[in-house]
Short mmCIF file of C-alpha atoms in Angstrom, two decimals:
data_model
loop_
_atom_site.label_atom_id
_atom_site.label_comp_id
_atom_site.label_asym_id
_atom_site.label_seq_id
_atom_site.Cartn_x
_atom_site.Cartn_y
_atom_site.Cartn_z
CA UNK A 26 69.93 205.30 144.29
CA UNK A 27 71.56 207.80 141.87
CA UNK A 28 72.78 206.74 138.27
CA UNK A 29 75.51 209.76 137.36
CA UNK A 30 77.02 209.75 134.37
CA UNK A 31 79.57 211.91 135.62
CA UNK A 32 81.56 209.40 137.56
CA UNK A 33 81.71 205.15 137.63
CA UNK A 34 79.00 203.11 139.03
CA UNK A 35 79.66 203.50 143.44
CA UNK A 36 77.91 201.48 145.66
CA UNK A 37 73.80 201.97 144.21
CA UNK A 38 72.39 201.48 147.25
CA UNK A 39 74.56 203.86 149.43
CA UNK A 40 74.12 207.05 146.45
CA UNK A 41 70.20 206.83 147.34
CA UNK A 42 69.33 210.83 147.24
CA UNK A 43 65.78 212.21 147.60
CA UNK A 44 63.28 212.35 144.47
CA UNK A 45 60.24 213.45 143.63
CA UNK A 46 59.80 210.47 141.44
CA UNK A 47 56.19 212.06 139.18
CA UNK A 48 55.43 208.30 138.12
CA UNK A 49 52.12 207.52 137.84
CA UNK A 50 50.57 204.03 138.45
CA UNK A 51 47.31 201.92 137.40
CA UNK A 52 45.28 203.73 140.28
CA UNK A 53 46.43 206.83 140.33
CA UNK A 54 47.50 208.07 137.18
CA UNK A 55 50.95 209.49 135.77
CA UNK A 56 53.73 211.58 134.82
CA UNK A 57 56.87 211.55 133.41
CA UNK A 58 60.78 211.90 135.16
CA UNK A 59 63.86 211.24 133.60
CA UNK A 60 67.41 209.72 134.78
CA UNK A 61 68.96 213.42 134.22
CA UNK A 62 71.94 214.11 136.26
CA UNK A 63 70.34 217.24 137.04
CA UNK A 64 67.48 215.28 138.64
CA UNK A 65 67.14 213.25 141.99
CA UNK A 66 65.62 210.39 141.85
CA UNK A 67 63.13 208.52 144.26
CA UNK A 68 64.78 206.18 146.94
CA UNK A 69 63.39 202.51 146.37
CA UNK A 70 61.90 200.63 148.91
CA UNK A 71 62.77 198.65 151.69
CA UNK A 72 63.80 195.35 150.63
CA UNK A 73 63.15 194.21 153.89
CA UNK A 74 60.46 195.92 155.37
CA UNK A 75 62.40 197.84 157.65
CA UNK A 76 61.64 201.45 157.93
CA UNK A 77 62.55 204.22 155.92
CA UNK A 78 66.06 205.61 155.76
CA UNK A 79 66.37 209.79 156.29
CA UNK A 80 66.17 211.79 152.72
CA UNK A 81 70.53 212.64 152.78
CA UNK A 82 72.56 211.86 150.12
CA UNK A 83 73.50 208.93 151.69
CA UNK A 84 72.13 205.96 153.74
CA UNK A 85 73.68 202.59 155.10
CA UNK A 86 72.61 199.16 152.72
CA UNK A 87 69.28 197.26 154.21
CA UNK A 88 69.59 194.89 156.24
CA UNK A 89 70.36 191.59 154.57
CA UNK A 90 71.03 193.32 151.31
CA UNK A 91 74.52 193.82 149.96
CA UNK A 92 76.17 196.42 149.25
CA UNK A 93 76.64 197.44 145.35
CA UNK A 94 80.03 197.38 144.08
CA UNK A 95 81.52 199.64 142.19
CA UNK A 96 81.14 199.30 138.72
CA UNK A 97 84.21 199.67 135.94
CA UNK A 98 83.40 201.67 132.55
CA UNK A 99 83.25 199.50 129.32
CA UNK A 100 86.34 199.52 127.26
CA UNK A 101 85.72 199.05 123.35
CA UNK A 102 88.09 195.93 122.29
CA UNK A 103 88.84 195.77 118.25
CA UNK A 104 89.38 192.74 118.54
CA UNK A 105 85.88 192.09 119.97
CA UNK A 106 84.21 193.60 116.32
CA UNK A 107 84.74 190.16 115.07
CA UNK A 108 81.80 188.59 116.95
CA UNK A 109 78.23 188.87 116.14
CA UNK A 110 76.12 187.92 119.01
CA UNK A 111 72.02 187.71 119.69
CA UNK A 112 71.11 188.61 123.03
CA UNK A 113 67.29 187.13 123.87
CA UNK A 114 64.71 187.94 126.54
CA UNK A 115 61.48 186.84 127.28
CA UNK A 116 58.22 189.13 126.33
CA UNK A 117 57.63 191.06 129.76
CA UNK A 118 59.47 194.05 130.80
CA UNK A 119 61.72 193.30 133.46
CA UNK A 120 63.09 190.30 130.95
CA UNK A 121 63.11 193.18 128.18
CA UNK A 122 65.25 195.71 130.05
CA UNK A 123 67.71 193.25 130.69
CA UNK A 124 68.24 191.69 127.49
CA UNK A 125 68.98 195.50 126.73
CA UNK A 126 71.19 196.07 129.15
CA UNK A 127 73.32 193.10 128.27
CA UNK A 128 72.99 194.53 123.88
CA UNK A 129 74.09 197.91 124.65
CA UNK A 130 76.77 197.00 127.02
CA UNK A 131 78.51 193.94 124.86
CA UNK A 132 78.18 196.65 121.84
CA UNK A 133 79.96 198.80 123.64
CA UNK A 134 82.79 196.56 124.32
CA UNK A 135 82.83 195.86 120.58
CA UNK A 136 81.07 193.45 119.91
CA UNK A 137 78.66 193.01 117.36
CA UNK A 138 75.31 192.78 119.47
CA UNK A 139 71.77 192.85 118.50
CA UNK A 140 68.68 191.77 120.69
CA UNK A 141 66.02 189.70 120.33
CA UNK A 142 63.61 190.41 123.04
CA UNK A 143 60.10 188.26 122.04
CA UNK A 144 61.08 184.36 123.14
CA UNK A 145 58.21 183.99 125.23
CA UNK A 146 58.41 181.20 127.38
CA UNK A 147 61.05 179.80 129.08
CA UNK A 148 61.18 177.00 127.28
CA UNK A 149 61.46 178.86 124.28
CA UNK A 150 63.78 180.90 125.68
CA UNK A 151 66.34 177.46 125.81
CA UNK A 152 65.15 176.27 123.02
CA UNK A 153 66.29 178.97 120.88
CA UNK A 154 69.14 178.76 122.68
CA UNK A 155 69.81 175.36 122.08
CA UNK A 156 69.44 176.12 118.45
CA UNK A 157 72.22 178.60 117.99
CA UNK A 158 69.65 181.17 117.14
CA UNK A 159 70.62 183.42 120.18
CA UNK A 160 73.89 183.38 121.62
CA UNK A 161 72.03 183.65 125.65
CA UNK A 162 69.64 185.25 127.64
CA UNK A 163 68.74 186.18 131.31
CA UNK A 164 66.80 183.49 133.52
CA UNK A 165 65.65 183.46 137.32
CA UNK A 166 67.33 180.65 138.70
CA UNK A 167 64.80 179.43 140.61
CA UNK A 168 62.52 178.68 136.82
CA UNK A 169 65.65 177.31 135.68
CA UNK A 170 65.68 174.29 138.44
CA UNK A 171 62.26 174.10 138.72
CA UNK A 172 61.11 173.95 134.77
CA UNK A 173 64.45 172.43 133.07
CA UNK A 174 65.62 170.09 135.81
CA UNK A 175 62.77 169.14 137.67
CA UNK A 176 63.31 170.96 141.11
CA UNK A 177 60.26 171.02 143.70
CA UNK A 178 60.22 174.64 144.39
CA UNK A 179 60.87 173.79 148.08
CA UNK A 180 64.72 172.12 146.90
CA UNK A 181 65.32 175.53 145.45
CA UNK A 182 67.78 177.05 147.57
CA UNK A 183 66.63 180.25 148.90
CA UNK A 184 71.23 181.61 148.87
CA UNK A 185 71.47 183.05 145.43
CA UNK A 186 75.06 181.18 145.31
CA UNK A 187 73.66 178.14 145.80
CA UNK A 188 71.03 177.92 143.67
CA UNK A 189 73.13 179.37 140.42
CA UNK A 190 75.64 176.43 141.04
CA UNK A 191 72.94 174.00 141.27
CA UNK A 192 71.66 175.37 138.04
CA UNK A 193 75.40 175.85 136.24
CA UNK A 194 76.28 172.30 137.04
CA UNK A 195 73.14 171.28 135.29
CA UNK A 196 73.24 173.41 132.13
CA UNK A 197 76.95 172.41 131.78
CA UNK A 198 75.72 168.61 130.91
CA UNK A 199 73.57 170.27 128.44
CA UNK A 200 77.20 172.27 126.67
CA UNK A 201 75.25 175.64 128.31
CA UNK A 202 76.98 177.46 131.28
CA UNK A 203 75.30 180.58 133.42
CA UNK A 204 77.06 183.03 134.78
CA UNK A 205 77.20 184.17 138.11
CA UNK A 206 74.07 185.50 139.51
CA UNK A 207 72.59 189.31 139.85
CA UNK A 208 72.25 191.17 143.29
CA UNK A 209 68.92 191.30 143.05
CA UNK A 210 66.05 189.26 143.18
CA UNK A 211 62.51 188.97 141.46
CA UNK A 212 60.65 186.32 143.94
CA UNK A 213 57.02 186.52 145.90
CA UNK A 214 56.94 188.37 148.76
CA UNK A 215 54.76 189.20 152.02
CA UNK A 216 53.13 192.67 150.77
CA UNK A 217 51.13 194.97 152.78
CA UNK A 218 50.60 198.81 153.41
CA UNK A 219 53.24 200.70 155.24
CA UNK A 220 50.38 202.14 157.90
CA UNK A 221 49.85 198.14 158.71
CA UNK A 222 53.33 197.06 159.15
CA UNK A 223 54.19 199.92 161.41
CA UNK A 224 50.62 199.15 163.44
CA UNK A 225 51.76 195.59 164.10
CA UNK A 226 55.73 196.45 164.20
CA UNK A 227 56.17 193.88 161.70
CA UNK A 228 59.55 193.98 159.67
CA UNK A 229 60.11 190.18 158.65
CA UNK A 230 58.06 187.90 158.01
CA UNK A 231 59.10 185.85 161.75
CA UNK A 232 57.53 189.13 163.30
CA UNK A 233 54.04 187.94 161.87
CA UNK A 234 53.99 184.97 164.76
CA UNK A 235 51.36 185.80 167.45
CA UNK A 236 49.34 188.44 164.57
CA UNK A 237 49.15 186.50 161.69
CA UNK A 238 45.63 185.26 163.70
CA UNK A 239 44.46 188.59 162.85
CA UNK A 240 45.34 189.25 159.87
CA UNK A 241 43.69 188.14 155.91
CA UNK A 242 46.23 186.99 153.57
CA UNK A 243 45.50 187.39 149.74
CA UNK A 244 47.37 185.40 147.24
CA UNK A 245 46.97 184.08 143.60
CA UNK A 246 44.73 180.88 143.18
CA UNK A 247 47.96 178.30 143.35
CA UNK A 248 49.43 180.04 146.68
CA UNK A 249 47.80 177.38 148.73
CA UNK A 250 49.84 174.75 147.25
CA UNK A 251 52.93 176.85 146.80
CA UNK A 252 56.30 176.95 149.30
CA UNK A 253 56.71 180.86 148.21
CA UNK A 254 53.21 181.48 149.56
CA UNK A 255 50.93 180.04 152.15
CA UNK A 256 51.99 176.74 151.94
CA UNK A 257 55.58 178.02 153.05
CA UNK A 258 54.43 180.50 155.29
CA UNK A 259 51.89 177.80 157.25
CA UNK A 260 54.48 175.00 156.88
CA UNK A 261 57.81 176.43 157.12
CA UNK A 262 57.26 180.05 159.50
CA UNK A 263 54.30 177.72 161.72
CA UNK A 264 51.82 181.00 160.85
CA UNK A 265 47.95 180.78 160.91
CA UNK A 266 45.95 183.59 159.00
CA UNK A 267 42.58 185.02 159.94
CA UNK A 268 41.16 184.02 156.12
CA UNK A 269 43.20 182.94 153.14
CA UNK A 270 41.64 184.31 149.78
CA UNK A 271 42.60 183.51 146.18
CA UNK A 272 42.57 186.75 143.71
CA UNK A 273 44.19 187.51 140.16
CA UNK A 274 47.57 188.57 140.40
CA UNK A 275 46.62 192.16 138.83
CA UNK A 276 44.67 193.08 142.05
CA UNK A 277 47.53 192.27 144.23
CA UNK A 278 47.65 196.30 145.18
CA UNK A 279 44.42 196.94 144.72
CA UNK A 280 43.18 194.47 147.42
CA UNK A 281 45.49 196.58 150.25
CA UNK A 282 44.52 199.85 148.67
CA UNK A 283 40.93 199.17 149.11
CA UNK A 284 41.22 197.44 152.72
CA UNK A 285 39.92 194.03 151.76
CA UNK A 286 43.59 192.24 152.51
CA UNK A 287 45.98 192.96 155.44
CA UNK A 288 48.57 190.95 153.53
CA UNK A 289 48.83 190.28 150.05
CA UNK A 290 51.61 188.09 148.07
CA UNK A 291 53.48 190.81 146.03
CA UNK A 292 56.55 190.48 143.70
CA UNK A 293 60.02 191.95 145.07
CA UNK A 294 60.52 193.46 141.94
CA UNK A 295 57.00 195.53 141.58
CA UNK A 296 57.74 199.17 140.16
CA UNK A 297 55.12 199.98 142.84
CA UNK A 298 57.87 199.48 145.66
CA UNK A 299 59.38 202.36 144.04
CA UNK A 300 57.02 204.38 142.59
CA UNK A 301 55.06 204.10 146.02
CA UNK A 302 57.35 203.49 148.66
CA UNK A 303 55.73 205.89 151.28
CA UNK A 304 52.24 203.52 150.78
CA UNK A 305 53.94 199.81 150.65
CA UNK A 306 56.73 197.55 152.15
CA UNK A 307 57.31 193.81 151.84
CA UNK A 308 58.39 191.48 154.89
CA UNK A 309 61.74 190.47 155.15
CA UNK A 310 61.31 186.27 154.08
CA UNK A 311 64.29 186.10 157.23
CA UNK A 312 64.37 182.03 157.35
CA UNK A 313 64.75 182.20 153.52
CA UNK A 314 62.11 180.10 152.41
CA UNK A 315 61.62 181.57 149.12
CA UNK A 316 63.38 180.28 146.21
CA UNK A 317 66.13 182.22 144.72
CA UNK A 318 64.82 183.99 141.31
CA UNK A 319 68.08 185.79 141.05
CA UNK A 320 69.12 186.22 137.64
CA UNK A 321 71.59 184.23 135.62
CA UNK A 322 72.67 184.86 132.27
CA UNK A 323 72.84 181.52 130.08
CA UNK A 324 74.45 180.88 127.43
CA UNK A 325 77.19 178.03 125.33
CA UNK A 326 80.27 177.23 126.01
CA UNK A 327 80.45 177.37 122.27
CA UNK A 328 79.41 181.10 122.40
CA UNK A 329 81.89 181.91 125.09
CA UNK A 330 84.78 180.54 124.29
CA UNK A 331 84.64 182.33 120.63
CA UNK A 332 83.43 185.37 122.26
CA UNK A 333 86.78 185.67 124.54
CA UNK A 334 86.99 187.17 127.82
CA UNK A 335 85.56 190.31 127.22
CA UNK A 336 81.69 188.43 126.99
CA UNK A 337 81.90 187.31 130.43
CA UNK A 338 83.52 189.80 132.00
CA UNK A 339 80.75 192.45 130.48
CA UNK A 340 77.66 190.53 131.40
CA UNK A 341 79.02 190.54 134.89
CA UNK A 342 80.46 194.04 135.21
CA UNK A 343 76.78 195.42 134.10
CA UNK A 344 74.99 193.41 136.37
CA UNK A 345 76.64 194.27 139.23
CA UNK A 346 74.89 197.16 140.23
CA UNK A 347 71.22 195.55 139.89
CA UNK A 348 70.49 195.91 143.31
CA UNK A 349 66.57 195.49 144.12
CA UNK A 350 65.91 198.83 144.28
CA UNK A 351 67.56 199.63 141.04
CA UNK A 352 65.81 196.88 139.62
CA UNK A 353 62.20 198.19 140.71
CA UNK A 354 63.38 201.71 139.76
CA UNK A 355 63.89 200.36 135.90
CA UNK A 356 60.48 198.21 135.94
CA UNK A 357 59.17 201.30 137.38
CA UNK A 358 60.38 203.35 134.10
CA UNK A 359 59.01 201.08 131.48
CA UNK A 360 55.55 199.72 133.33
CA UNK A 361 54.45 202.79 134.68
CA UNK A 362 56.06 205.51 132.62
CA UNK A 363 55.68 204.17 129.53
CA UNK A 364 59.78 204.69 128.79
CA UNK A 365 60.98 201.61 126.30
CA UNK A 366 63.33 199.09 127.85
CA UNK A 367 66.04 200.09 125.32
CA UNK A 368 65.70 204.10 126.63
CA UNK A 369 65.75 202.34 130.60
CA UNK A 370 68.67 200.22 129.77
CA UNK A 371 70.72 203.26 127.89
CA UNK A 372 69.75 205.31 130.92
CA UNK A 373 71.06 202.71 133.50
CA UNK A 374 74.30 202.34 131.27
CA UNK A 375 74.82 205.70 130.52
CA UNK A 376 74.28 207.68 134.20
CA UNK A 377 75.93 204.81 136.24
CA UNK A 378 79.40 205.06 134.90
CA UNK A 379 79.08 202.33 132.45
CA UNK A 380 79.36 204.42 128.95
CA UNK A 381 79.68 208.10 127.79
#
């Protein structure tokens, strides 16, 4: 992808351009790169799993992934100055670059926006909420059905539509409402190295039937009982691994790196899809079995209505060119370059098209 400042937000995923993207990572050290027009940036990695598009200035959307739209440039409304509003986020980065994103851009259309980016939980997160101490924040859809309304993680839908409507009509009993969901993603995913996945020819996760036999699977200690893990892949794709093995979540990389897993459950979101996208890929989940941790920003209808058109309409227009890829890009800025979510999310805002 390439943000430009010099021209609106076009469609993210078809501006990918070469990079030399100097981030460093937990194994192999780092260095710094910037969002500078002059710069190219790296192209992300596969959502998918399939192979590699050609380094050109352009290349054709993933399969299965959707296009980005183009994205409009925020108009300041004086009318908008009026409004004071709290933005929230939980405490991890991916949770703190949005909640940035969502400040900058809502000050930008006039409003009166400040962040508050250290809920925690989720169920602070509402809570807070609930309060009137934040006017909203982003949440994955899937932790919405599953922790608020009491959702087996198997009755989350997998369609990002469906499983924000399940959630809206939920919150709206509650005087909350969530907006319409992002492009991407953040969900578990079928991990492995690139060299292993173009051994076997494997591209979705369906392609595993007939070598999963072969092959170790490494997942955190819960996996076994989870539907976006073994239990889904064994139940749901009919696949049998060579071993199962239960590890902490912070070795998830380390386990392929050093040969112990063929397999290992990853996050789709990882900066190391896009920091590293030469050394790792992730399986295409093609019978979508994983829930849907798209995100949707909630808020009150309270909130809303007093913050007129504009608060909508902003949340939405920013969001829209989250794609996966950009998504891993940003995580990719703050976890492993050290930049703070505020400089990511000024970056994304600024070289997309979305303010001068």
């Amino acid at each position: 992808m390439r943000f430009n400042h010099r021209k609106p937000l076009m469609a993210l995923v078809m501006l990918i351009a070469a990079l030399t993207l100097a981030v460093g990572n937990s194994a192999c050290g780092g260095s710094s790169s910037s969002f500078s027009s002059e710069s190219t940036e790296a192209e992300p990695a596969e959502t998918t799993g399939t192979e590699e598009g050609e380094e050109t200035g352009e290349e054709e959307p993933a399969e299965g992934e959707e296009e980005g739209g183009e994205g409009e440039a925020i108009a300041s409304n004086p009318a908008n100055a009026k409004v004071s509003l709290t933005i929230g986020s939980k405490n991890f980065p991916e949770q703190e670059i949005l909640g940035e994103i969502y400040t900058q851009a809502l000050a930008a259309a006039g409003y009166k926006a400040k962040s508050d980016l250290s809920l925690g939980s989720e169920t602070v997160a509402l809570k807070t909420l609930k309060s009137g101490q934040i006017s909203g924040y982003p949440e994955y859809a899937s932790t919405a059905l599953t922790s608020f309304f009491g959702l087996e993680p198997e009755e989350v839908p997998a369609d990002a539509t469906e499983a924000w409507e399940k959630a809206n009509a939920e919150f709206e009993k509650e005087g909350l409402e969530a907006f319409e969901p992002t492009p991407f993603a953040s969900a578990n995913a079928v991990g492995l190295l690139k060299t292993t996945a173009e051994k076997y020819n494997l591209k979705t996760i369906s392609d595993l039937e007939g070598v999963s036999e072969k092959l170790s699977l490494y997942g955190s200690p819960e996996c076994r009982q989870r539907i976006d893990c073994l239990a889904g892949l064994e139940k749901l794709y009919g696949l049998k691994f060579k071993e199962f093995k239960p590890v902490d979540i912070s070795l998830r990389y380390k386990v392929l790196e050093q040969g112990q897993a063929d397999l290992s459950i990853l996050f789709t979101t990882d900066p190391q899809l896009s920091a590293e996208k030469e050394k790792f890929v992730i399986l295409e989940d093609d019978k979508e079995v994983f829930p849907a941790g798209n995100i949707i920003f909630v808020t009150s209808k309270k909130v809303a209505e007093g913050a007129g058109p504009d608060y909508e309409k902003t949340i939405l227009n920013v969001q829209g060119g989250l794609t996966l890829p950009v998504m891993q890009e940003l995580d990719a800025r703050v976890e492993l370059e050290k930049q703070t979510p505020k400089e990511a999310a000024a970056s994304y805002l600024e070289e997309a098209g979305y303010v001068e």
